[in-house]
Coordinates of C-alpha atoms in Angstrom, one line a residue:
Chain A
M740 CA 0.7 10.6 16.4
I741 CA 0.1 11.2 12.3
A742 CA -2.7 9.0 10.5
I743 CA -2.6 10.6 7.3
E744 CA -0.4 13.1 5.8
T745 CA -0.4 14.4 2.4
N746 CA 1.8 16.7 0.6
D747 CA 0.7 19.1 -2.1
L748 CA -1.2 16.4 -3.6
K749 CA -2.3 16.6 -7.0
K750 CA -4.6 14.8 -9.6
A751 CA -5.4 15.2 -13.0
Y752 CA -7.0 13.7 -16.0
G753 CA -5.8 14.8 -18.8
K754 CA -6.0 19.0 -18.4
T755 CA -8.5 18.6 -16.0
A756 CA -7.4 19.6 -12.5
V757 CA -9.4 17.2 -10.0
L758 CA -6.9 18.0 -6.7
K759 CA -5.0 21.0 -6.9
G760 CA -2.5 20.6 -4.1
I761 CA -3.8 19.1 -0.9
S762 CA -2.2 19.0 2.2
L763 CA -3.2 17.6 5.0
Q764 CA -2.5 16.2 8.1
I765 CA -4.8 14.0 10.2
K766 CA -4.5 12.4 13.8
K767 CA -4.6 9.2 15.2
G768 CA -8.1 8.5 16.4
E769 CA -9.8 11.5 15.2
I770 CA -13.1 11.0 12.9
F771 CA -12.3 13.4 10.2
G772 CA -14.8 14.8 8.0
F773 CA -14.3 15.4 4.5
L774 CA -17.1 18.0 3.2
G775 CA -17.1 19.4 -0.7
R776 CA -20.2 19.5 -3.5
N777 CA -20.1 16.7 -5.9
G778 CA -17.4 16.7 -8.2
A779 CA -15.2 18.5 -5.5
G780 CA -12.4 16.0 -5.6
K781 CA -13.5 14.0 -2.0
S782 CA -13.5 10.6 -3.7
T783 CA -10.3 10.8 -5.9
F784 CA -8.7 12.1 -2.9
I785 CA -9.9 8.7 -0.7
N786 CA -8.9 6.9 -4.0
I787 CA -5.4 7.8 -4.0
M788 CA -5.2 7.5 -0.5
T789 CA -5.9 3.4 -1.0
G790 CA -4.8 2.5 -3.9
I791 CA -7.7 2.9 -6.4
A792 CA -6.2 5.5 -7.7
N793 CA -2.6 7.1 -8.2
Q794 CA -1.7 10.8 -7.4
S795 CA -0.2 12.9 -10.8
S796 CA 2.3 14.4 -8.1
G797 CA 2.7 15.5 -4.4
S798 CA 3.2 12.7 -1.8
F799 CA 1.4 11.1 0.8
S800 CA 2.1 8.8 4.1
I801 CA -0.3 6.4 5.6
L802 CA 0.3 5.4 9.5
G803 CA 4.0 7.1 8.7
A804 CA 4.5 5.0 5.6
G805 CA 4.6 6.6 2.3
G806 CA 2.6 5.5 -0.8
H807 CA 0.5 2.1 -1.1
R808 CA 2.4 -0.5 0.9
N809 CA 1.3 -3.7 0.9
E810 CA 1.9 -3.8 4.5
T811 CA -0.2 -0.7 5.2
K812 CA -2.8 -2.0 3.5
K813 CA -3.2 -4.6 5.6
K814 CA -3.9 -1.8 8.1
I815 CA -6.9 0.1 6.4
G816 CA -10.6 -0.5 6.0
V817 CA -12.2 1.0 3.0
M818 CA -15.7 1.1 1.9
P819 CA -15.5 2.9 -1.5
D820 CA -18.3 5.1 -2.8
Y821 CA -19.7 2.7 -5.0
S822 CA -20.0 -1.1 -3.9
T823 CA -20.9 -3.9 -6.0
F824 CA -20.0 -7.1 -4.1
Y825 CA -19.8 -11.1 -6.3
E826 CA -23.1 -11.7 -7.0
N827 CA -23.3 -15.7 -5.9
L828 CA -21.4 -15.0 -2.5
S829 CA -23.2 -14.6 0.8
A830 CA -22.0 -11.9 3.1
V831 CA -20.2 -14.2 5.1
D832 CA -18.1 -15.4 2.1
H833 CA -17.7 -11.9 1.4
L834 CA -16.1 -11.4 4.6
R835 CA -14.3 -14.5 4.8
F836 CA -12.6 -13.7 1.6
F837 CA -11.7 -10.2 2.0
S838 CA -10.4 -10.7 5.7
D839 CA -8.2 -13.8 3.8
L840 CA -7.3 -11.4 1.4
S841 CA -6.3 -9.1 4.1
G842 CA -4.0 -11.0 6.0
N843 CA -5.9 -11.5 9.2
P844 CA -8.7 -14.7 8.4
A845 CA -11.8 -14.1 10.0
S846 CA -13.9 -17.3 11.4
K847 CA -17.4 -17.9 10.3
E848 CA -18.5 -16.8 14.0
Q849 CA -16.8 -13.7 13.5
C850 CA -18.1 -12.8 10.2
I851 CA -21.7 -13.1 11.6
E852 CA -20.6 -10.9 14.6
V853 CA -19.4 -8.0 12.7
L854 CA -22.5 -8.3 10.2
K855 CA -24.7 -8.1 13.6
S856 CA -22.9 -5.1 14.1
V857 CA -23.8 -3.5 10.7
G858 CA -27.0 -4.3 11.6
L859 CA -26.8 -7.3 8.5
H860 CA -27.5 -10.4 11.0
E861 CA -30.9 -11.6 9.6
H862 CA -29.3 -11.7 6.0
V863 CA -25.7 -13.1 6.5
R864 CA -26.9 -16.5 4.2
K865 CA -28.6 -14.4 1.8
K866 CA -26.6 -14.3 -2.0
T867 CA -25.8 -10.6 -2.5
K868 CA -27.8 -10.4 -5.5
K869 CA -30.6 -10.4 -3.7
Y870 CA -29.2 -7.2 -1.3
S871 CA -30.7 -4.1 -1.4
F872 CA -28.9 -0.8 -2.0
G873 CA -29.0 0.0 1.7
M874 CA -27.7 -3.9 2.5
K875 CA -25.1 -3.2 0.2
K876 CA -24.1 -0.1 2.3
K877 CA -24.1 -2.0 5.2
L878 CA -22.0 -5.2 3.8
G879 CA -19.3 -2.3 2.3
I880 CA -19.3 -0.9 6.4
A881 CA -18.6 -4.9 7.4
Q882 CA -16.2 -5.6 5.0
A883 CA -14.2 -2.3 5.6
I884 CA -14.1 -3.7 9.2
I885 CA -13.5 -7.1 9.3
H886 CA -9.9 -7.6 9.7
D887 CA -9.5 -5.0 12.5
P888 CA -8.2 -2.2 10.4
E889 CA -6.3 0.9 12.5
L890 CA -7.7 3.6 9.8
L891 CA -10.9 3.6 7.9
F892 CA -11.9 5.4 4.8
L893 CA -15.9 5.7 4.7
D894 CA -16.7 7.2 1.3
E895 CA -20.6 8.6 2.2
P896 CA -21.2 5.5 4.5
T897 CA -24.9 6.1 5.6
S898 CA -26.1 7.7 2.3
G899 CA -29.3 5.6 0.9
L900 CA -29.6 4.6 4.4
D901 CA -33.3 4.8 6.7
A902 CA -33.0 7.0 9.5
E903 CA -32.7 3.7 12.2
S904 CA -30.0 2.1 9.9
V905 CA -28.1 5.7 10.3
I906 CA -27.8 6.2 13.6
H907 CA -26.9 2.5 14.1
I908 CA -24.0 3.5 11.6
Q909 CA -23.2 6.8 13.7
K910 CA -23.1 4.5 16.8
L911 CA -20.7 1.9 15.4
I912 CA -18.4 4.8 14.0
F913 CA -18.5 6.7 17.4
S914 CA -17.9 3.0 18.6
L915 CA -14.4 2.1 16.4
Q916 CA -13.2 5.7 17.5
K917 CA -13.1 4.4 21.3
Q918 CA -11.5 1.5 20.2
G919 CA -8.6 3.9 19.1
K920 CA -9.3 3.8 15.3
T921 CA -8.8 6.5 13.1
I922 CA -12.1 7.0 10.5
F923 CA -11.8 9.1 7.6
M924 CA -15.3 10.0 6.2
T925 CA -17.1 11.9 3.0
S926 CA -20.8 12.9 3.8
H927 CA -23.0 15.0 2.0
N928 CA -25.2 14.6 5.5
L929 CA -23.9 18.1 7.1
D930 CA -26.0 17.3 10.2
E931 CA -24.1 14.3 10.6
V932 CA -20.6 15.4 9.9
E933 CA -21.2 18.3 12.3
K934 CA -22.6 15.3 15.0
I935 CA -19.7 12.9 14.9
C936 CA -16.6 14.4 13.2
T937 CA -13.9 15.9 15.5
R938 CA -12.6 17.7 12.6
V939 CA -13.5 18.9 9.3
A940 CA -12.1 20.1 6.1
I941 CA -14.1 21.6 3.1
M942 CA -13.4 20.8 -0.5
R943 CA -14.0 22.9 -3.2
E944 CA -12.6 22.7 -7.2
G945 CA -9.6 20.3 -5.9
L946 CA -9.0 22.5 -2.9
I947 CA -9.0 22.4 0.9
I948 CA -10.7 25.8 1.3
K949 CA -11.3 25.5 5.1
C950 CA -9.8 22.8 7.6
G951 CA -10.2 22.9 11.6
T952 CA -12.4 21.3 14.5
M953 CA -16.2 22.5 14.4
D954 CA -15.6 25.2 16.9
E955 CA -12.5 26.7 15.1
L956 CA -14.7 26.4 11.9
K957 CA -17.7 28.3 13.9
S958 CA -15.6 31.2 15.3
F959 CA -14.3 31.7 11.9
Y960 CA -17.7 32.4 10.6
R961 CA -18.6 33.8 13.5
S962 CA -19.3 37.3 12.1
T963 CA -22.9 37.3 13.2
M964 CA -24.9 35.3 15.7
I965 CA -28.8 35.8 16.8
V966 CA -28.8 36.4 20.4
K967 CA -32.8 35.7 21.7
M968 CA -33.5 36.6 25.4
K969 CA -36.3 36.4 27.6
H970 CA -36.9 38.9 30.1
S971 CA -39.1 40.3 33.0
P972 CA -41.6 42.9 31.8
I973 CA -40.1 46.3 30.9
S974 CA -41.8 49.7 31.9
P975 CA -43.0 52.0 28.4
S976 CA -40.2 54.5 29.3
G977 CA -37.4 52.1 30.0
R978 CA -38.6 50.2 26.9
E979 CA -37.7 53.6 25.0
T980 CA -34.7 53.8 26.4
L981 CA -33.7 50.2 26.2
K982 CA -34.9 50.1 22.7
K983 CA -32.7 53.1 21.7
W984 CA -29.5 51.5 23.3
L985 CA -30.1 48.3 21.5
K986 CA -30.1 49.5 17.9
G987 CA -26.3 50.7 19.0
A988 CA -25.6 47.2 20.0
G989 CA -27.0 45.5 17.0
T990 CA -29.3 44.9 14.0
D991 CA -32.4 43.2 13.0
L992 CA -33.7 44.5 16.4
I993 CA -37.3 42.8 17.9
M994 CA -38.6 44.0 20.9
K995 CA -41.9 41.8 22.4
D996 CA -43.2 42.1 25.7
Q997 CA -40.8 39.7 27.7
S998 CA -38.6 38.4 24.9
L999 CA -36.1 40.6 22.4
S1000 CA -34.3 39.2 19.6
I1001 CA -31.2 40.9 17.6
T1002 CA -28.2 40.2 15.6
V1003 CA -24.9 41.1 17.0
S1004 CA -21.1 40.2 15.9
S1005 CA -19.2 39.4 18.8
E1006 CA -19.9 37.2 22.0
K1007 CA -18.7 40.6 23.9
K1008 CA -22.2 42.4 22.7
I1009 CA -24.1 39.9 24.6
A1010 CA -22.7 40.4 28.0
E1011 CA -23.1 44.0 27.3
I1012 CA -26.7 43.8 26.5
I1013 CA -27.4 41.2 29.3
R1014 CA -25.8 44.6 31.6
A1015 CA -27.8 46.9 29.5
L1016 CA -30.9 44.7 30.8
N1017 CA -30.1 44.3 34.6
Q1018 CA -28.9 48.0 34.7
S1019 CA -32.7 49.1 33.4
K1020 CA -34.2 46.7 36.5
V1021 CA -34.9 44.0 34.0
D1022 CA -34.3 40.6 34.9
V1023 CA -33.0 38.1 32.1
Y1024 CA -34.8 34.3 32.4
G1025 CA -33.1 33.1 29.8
V1026 CA -30.5 33.1 26.4
H1027 CA -30.2 31.2 23.3
V1028 CA -27.5 32.5 21.0
E1029 CA -27.9 31.2 17.2
E1030 CA -24.7 30.2 16.2
P1031 CA -23.9 29.3 12.9
S1032 CA -24.6 25.6 11.6
L1033 CA -22.1 24.0 9.3
Q1034 CA -24.6 24.0 6.8
D1035 CA -24.3 27.9 7.2
I1036 CA -20.4 27.6 7.1
F1037 CA -20.7 25.0 4.0
M1038 CA -23.1 27.6 2.0
E1039 CA -20.6 30.5 3.3
A1040 CA -17.5 28.3 2.3
Chain B
M455 CA -2.3 -14.1 -4.3
Y456 CA -2.9 -17.3 -2.8
V457 CA -6.3 -16.2 -1.6
I458 CA -6.8 -14.8 -5.1
A459 CA -5.5 -18.1 -7.1
K460 CA -7.4 -20.0 -4.6
R461 CA -10.7 -18.2 -5.3
E462 CA -10.4 -18.1 -8.9
F463 CA -9.7 -21.8 -9.4
F464 CA -12.8 -23.0 -7.5
S465 CA -14.9 -20.2 -9.1
L466 CA -13.9 -21.5 -12.8
F467 CA -15.2 -25.5 -11.3
K468 CA -18.8 -23.6 -10.9
S469 CA -19.4 -22.4 -13.9
I470 CA -21.6 -24.2 -16.7
K471 CA -19.2 -23.1 -19.2
S472 CA -16.1 -25.1 -17.4
I473 CA -18.1 -28.2 -16.8
I474 CA -18.4 -28.5 -20.7
V475 CA -15.2 -27.7 -21.4
I476 CA -13.9 -30.6 -19.1
A477 CA -16.6 -32.7 -20.5
I478 CA -14.8 -32.0 -24.0
L479 CA -11.7 -32.9 -22.8
F480 CA -12.5 -35.9 -21.2
L481 CA -14.4 -37.3 -23.7
T482 CA -11.9 -36.2 -26.5
S483 CA -9.2 -38.0 -24.1
F484 CA -11.2 -40.7 -23.6
Y485 CA -12.5 -41.9 -27.3
S486 CA -9.3 -40.7 -28.9
A487 CA -7.3 -43.0 -26.3
K488 CA -9.9 -45.8 -26.9
Y489 CA -10.0 -45.9 -30.7
S490 CA -6.1 -44.2 -32.1
G491 CA -4.7 -48.3 -31.5
N492 CA -7.0 -48.8 -34.4
L493 CA -4.2 -46.4 -36.7
L494 CA -1.2 -48.5 -35.2
S495 CA -2.5 -51.3 -37.6
E496 CA -3.4 -49.2 -40.5
V497 CA -1.0 -46.5 -40.6
E498 CA 2.8 -46.7 -40.7
L499 CA 4.1 -44.5 -37.8
S500 CA 7.3 -43.8 -36.0
S501 CA 8.0 -45.7 -32.6
F502 CA 7.9 -41.9 -30.9
E503 CA 4.5 -42.0 -32.9
Q504 CA 3.6 -44.8 -31.9
E505 CA 4.2 -44.5 -28.5
N506 CA 2.4 -41.4 -28.0
I507 CA -0.7 -41.6 -30.3
Y508 CA -2.7 -42.0 -27.4
S509 CA -2.6 -38.3 -26.4
A510 CA -2.9 -37.2 -30.0
G511 CA -6.1 -36.5 -29.6
L512 CA -5.8 -34.4 -26.3
M513 CA -2.7 -32.6 -27.6
L514 CA -4.5 -32.0 -31.2
L515 CA -7.6 -30.5 -29.1
I516 CA -5.2 -28.2 -27.1
L517 CA -3.3 -27.0 -30.4
L518 CA -6.3 -26.4 -32.2
F519 CA -9.0 -25.3 -29.6
G520 CA -6.9 -24.2 -26.4
M521 CA -7.1 -21.0 -27.0
L522 CA -10.8 -20.7 -27.4
F523 CA -11.5 -23.1 -24.3
V524 CA -9.5 -20.8 -22.1
T525 CA -10.6 -17.7 -23.9
G526 CA -13.9 -19.0 -23.7
L527 CA -13.7 -19.8 -19.8
S528 CA -11.3 -16.9 -18.5
H529 CA -12.0 -13.4 -20.9
D530 CA -13.0 -11.6 -18.4
T531 CA -10.8 -12.5 -15.4
I532 CA -9.5 -8.9 -14.9
N533 CA -11.8 -6.9 -16.5
R534 CA -15.4 -8.6 -15.2
E535 CA -13.8 -7.2 -11.9
T536 CA -12.5 -3.8 -13.2
H537 CA -16.2 -3.2 -14.9
E538 CA -18.2 -3.8 -11.8
R539 CA -15.8 -2.6 -9.6
T540 CA -15.1 -5.7 -7.5
I541 CA -11.3 -5.4 -8.1
R542 CA -11.5 -2.1 -5.5
F543 CA -12.2 -4.6 -2.9
L544 CA -8.9 -6.2 -4.1
V545 CA -6.7 -3.5 -5.0
T546 CA -7.0 -1.9 -1.2
R547 CA -6.4 -5.1 0.0
T548 CA -3.2 -6.1 -2.0
S549 CA -0.7 -5.4 -4.6
K550 CA -2.2 -5.1 -8.4
S551 CA 0.8 -7.6 -9.1
S552 CA -0.5 -10.3 -6.7
I553 CA -3.7 -9.7 -8.0
V554 CA -2.2 -10.2 -11.8
A555 CA -0.5 -13.0 -10.5
G556 CA -2.9 -14.8 -8.3
K557 CA -5.6 -14.8 -11.5
F558 CA -2.8 -16.3 -13.6
F559 CA -1.7 -19.0 -11.5
G560 CA -5.8 -19.8 -10.0
I561 CA -6.6 -20.5 -14.2
L562 CA -3.3 -22.4 -14.5
L563 CA -4.1 -24.9 -11.5
F564 CA -7.9 -25.4 -13.2
W565 CA -6.0 -26.3 -16.5
I566 CA -3.0 -28.8 -14.9
V567 CA -5.5 -30.6 -12.8
C568 CA -7.8 -30.9 -16.3
L569 CA -5.0 -32.0 -18.3
I570 CA -3.7 -34.3 -15.7
A571 CA -6.7 -35.7 -15.3
S572 CA -7.3 -36.2 -18.8
F573 CA -3.7 -37.6 -19.2
L574 CA -5.0 -40.1 -16.1
L575 CA -7.7 -40.9 -18.4
I576 CA -5.6 -41.7 -21.6
S577 CA -2.8 -43.8 -19.6
V578 CA -5.5 -46.1 -19.0
F579 CA -5.5 -47.1 -22.1
S580 CA -1.9 -46.4 -23.0
Q581 CA -0.5 -47.8 -19.7
R582 CA 2.1 -44.9 -19.9
I583 CA 2.0 -40.8 -19.5
S584 CA 4.2 -39.1 -22.0
P585 CA 6.2 -36.5 -20.4
L586 CA 6.9 -34.9 -23.2
I587 CA 3.6 -34.3 -24.5
L588 CA 2.1 -33.8 -21.3
G589 CA 5.0 -30.6 -21.0
Q590 CA 4.3 -29.2 -24.3
T591 CA 0.5 -29.5 -23.4
M592 CA 1.2 -27.6 -19.8
S593 CA 3.6 -24.9 -21.8
L594 CA 1.1 -24.4 -24.6
I595 CA -1.8 -23.8 -22.1
T596 CA 0.2 -21.5 -19.5
Y597 CA 0.7 -19.4 -22.9
Q598 CA -2.6 -19.2 -23.9
I599 CA -3.9 -18.6 -20.1
A600 CA -1.1 -15.9 -19.9
L601 CA -2.5 -14.4 -23.3
T602 CA -5.8 -14.1 -22.0
V603 CA -4.8 -12.4 -18.9
L604 CA -3.4 -9.6 -21.1
L605 CA -6.1 -9.5 -23.1
S606 CA -8.4 -9.0 -20.1
T607 CA -6.1 -6.1 -19.1
I608 CA -6.0 -4.1 -21.9
V609 CA -9.3 -4.3 -22.5
S610 CA -12.0 -3.3 -20.4
R611 CA -14.9 -3.9 -21.7
P612 CA -16.0 -7.8 -20.9
A613 CA -18.3 -8.1 -23.8
F614 CA -15.6 -7.0 -26.3
T615 CA -13.4 -9.6 -24.6
M616 CA -15.6 -11.9 -25.1
F617 CA -15.9 -11.5 -29.2
L618 CA -12.2 -11.0 -29.5
G619 CA -11.6 -13.8 -27.2
V620 CA -13.6 -16.0 -30.1
I621 CA -11.5 -14.6 -33.1
V622 CA -8.3 -14.7 -31.2
G623 CA -9.1 -18.3 -30.4
I624 CA -9.7 -19.1 -33.9
A625 CA -6.7 -17.0 -35.5
F626 CA -4.4 -17.8 -33.0
P627 CA -4.1 -21.7 -34.3
I628 CA -4.3 -20.7 -38.1
I629 CA -2.0 -17.7 -37.7
S630 CA 0.6 -19.3 -35.6
F631 CA 0.5 -22.6 -37.7
W632 CA 0.6 -20.4 -41.0
L633 CA 3.9 -18.7 -39.4
V634 CA 5.5 -21.9 -38.5
F635 CA 5.2 -23.8 -41.5
G636 CA 4.8 -20.9 -44.0
S637 CA 8.0 -18.9 -45.6
N638 CA 6.7 -15.8 -45.4
S639 CA 9.6 -13.4 -44.9
W640 CA 7.9 -10.4 -43.6
F641 CA 5.9 -12.0 -40.5
G642 CA 8.2 -15.4 -40.4
W643 CA 9.8 -13.8 -37.1
I644 CA 6.3 -13.4 -35.4
K645 CA 6.6 -17.5 -34.9
F646 CA 9.5 -16.9 -32.6
I647 CA 6.6 -15.5 -30.2
T648 CA 4.3 -18.1 -30.9
P649 CA 4.7 -21.2 -28.9
F650 CA 3.7 -23.3 -32.1
Y651 CA 7.1 -23.4 -33.4
Y652 CA 8.7 -24.3 -29.7
L653 CA 6.2 -27.5 -30.3
S654 CA 7.2 -28.2 -33.7
K655 CA 10.4 -30.1 -32.3
D656 CA 10.1 -33.3 -30.4
D657 CA 12.5 -32.2 -27.9
L658 CA 12.8 -29.9 -24.7
T659 CA 13.0 -26.7 -27.0
Y660 CA 9.0 -26.2 -25.6
L661 CA 10.2 -24.8 -22.4
F662 CA 11.1 -21.7 -24.3
I663 CA 7.1 -20.9 -24.0
L664 CA 7.7 -20.7 -20.4
P665 CA 9.7 -17.5 -20.7
L666 CA 7.2 -15.9 -23.6
A667 CA 4.4 -16.8 -20.7
A668 CA 6.0 -14.7 -17.8
A669 CA 6.9 -11.6 -20.0
L670 CA 3.2 -11.6 -21.2
I671 CA 1.7 -11.4 -17.7
G672 CA 4.7 -9.2 -16.8
I673 CA 3.0 -6.9 -19.9
A674 CA -0.5 -7.4 -18.3
T675 CA 1.0 -6.7 -14.6
Q676 CA 2.7 -3.4 -16.1
L677 CA -0.3 -2.3 -17.6
F678 CA -2.4 -3.2 -14.6
K679 CA -0.6 -0.7 -12.0
R680 CA -0.8 2.0 -14.1
R681 CA -4.5 1.3 -14.7
E682 CA -7.0 3.0 -12.2
C683 CA -9.9 0.7 -10.8

């Protein structure tokens, strides 16, 4: 089942093209991460999906329905990139108002329960004008989930939060996925995206330049990998022969008494190195392969 | 729409400005009704005028200052939400037309409650409520609310609509009276799109004001639909 589908979606402000043709399919139950530098078009994409902005051309469907339909809006939860609230309302008042507006009214107890889930349970009665930036972020997530939506759009949900809150929110996102919800999120925190997203798209200048699971992205960018091995001592003569052979197998070779590090171009080479060491009567105690991180992929993309 | 209208309605009662406006309405109604009886013995009035003399103060207040009151209270009904981006929580949950309609009906309900309360206060002295005056006042306020919602949609900055609201609030009755009772051939046609022309007749002509208000809300809705939040 497809949760979000876009077809050549474009957006321009005057002569400036912000989205240059986004075609994307996101399945139900995914945690989809959207990455890109500032101004890449991530928030514009979310704004179009959620009815905040209109596309210049192209089409999209959300939960099987095209365009900004009221019935669809009731099934989605949105945490916009920039959240300000009604200053004179408390968190509970906000949630009650927004849940009423979404057509799925929540009781006071339900609101407090949701506020607990985002870590705001100690501030439920406080007016939001007294909220810190981080507390507003949490309330932004709470209002997005108060009406139990099927699909969530979270624009940088953890930016500006302390480490403890980040972990808390990440756990919440996982638990929402377990409940069968689809989550579309943007983030600048590459570690976070790598940790929690099932699929990732990297955007640059209004275009998706790479999209796939973390494994797919890594295999695409896995042109080189650093292999580190721990092994038994090597005799001086064997060491020279092995060194000669290893120089042909990879680059950046560093050999120490009982360890070596080498950069290779494929996984096959790792097996070949282990075989070569075994043939030289050297036991391999451990192998560590440093794969490209999302950060490497992002920088390379 | 209902949820937005409800919120708009109740939030209007919470501001100091609203309390001042309600106090002005009630005081004007009370004192004009209390002392208007004195006019009956001193000025020669038609039977229709005699019947409705108690409501004259309130009607005059709305004619001259109604626009000022409405813009004063609700000039930022749409643009405040856009400016502070709280509108994003609304547009992601409901349609833009529901937002405009909800805002309009919420403000309208506030004024209906205030005006009915004022007329009830007047009826204590007059022992009757004039349906014609009540209908005319309601129609006029409906138009003024629609115009205010339109202004708040067109102008994106609340500070500017506050300033514009005062200008429009003062200029609107002056220009309208000039158009209705003047004989300018170039601008005379404009009187047909102001409510004052339809109020100058003591019959059901005032009902024409309602489609005009609907047209203003229709324009506001279309503009808001095109606007990004």
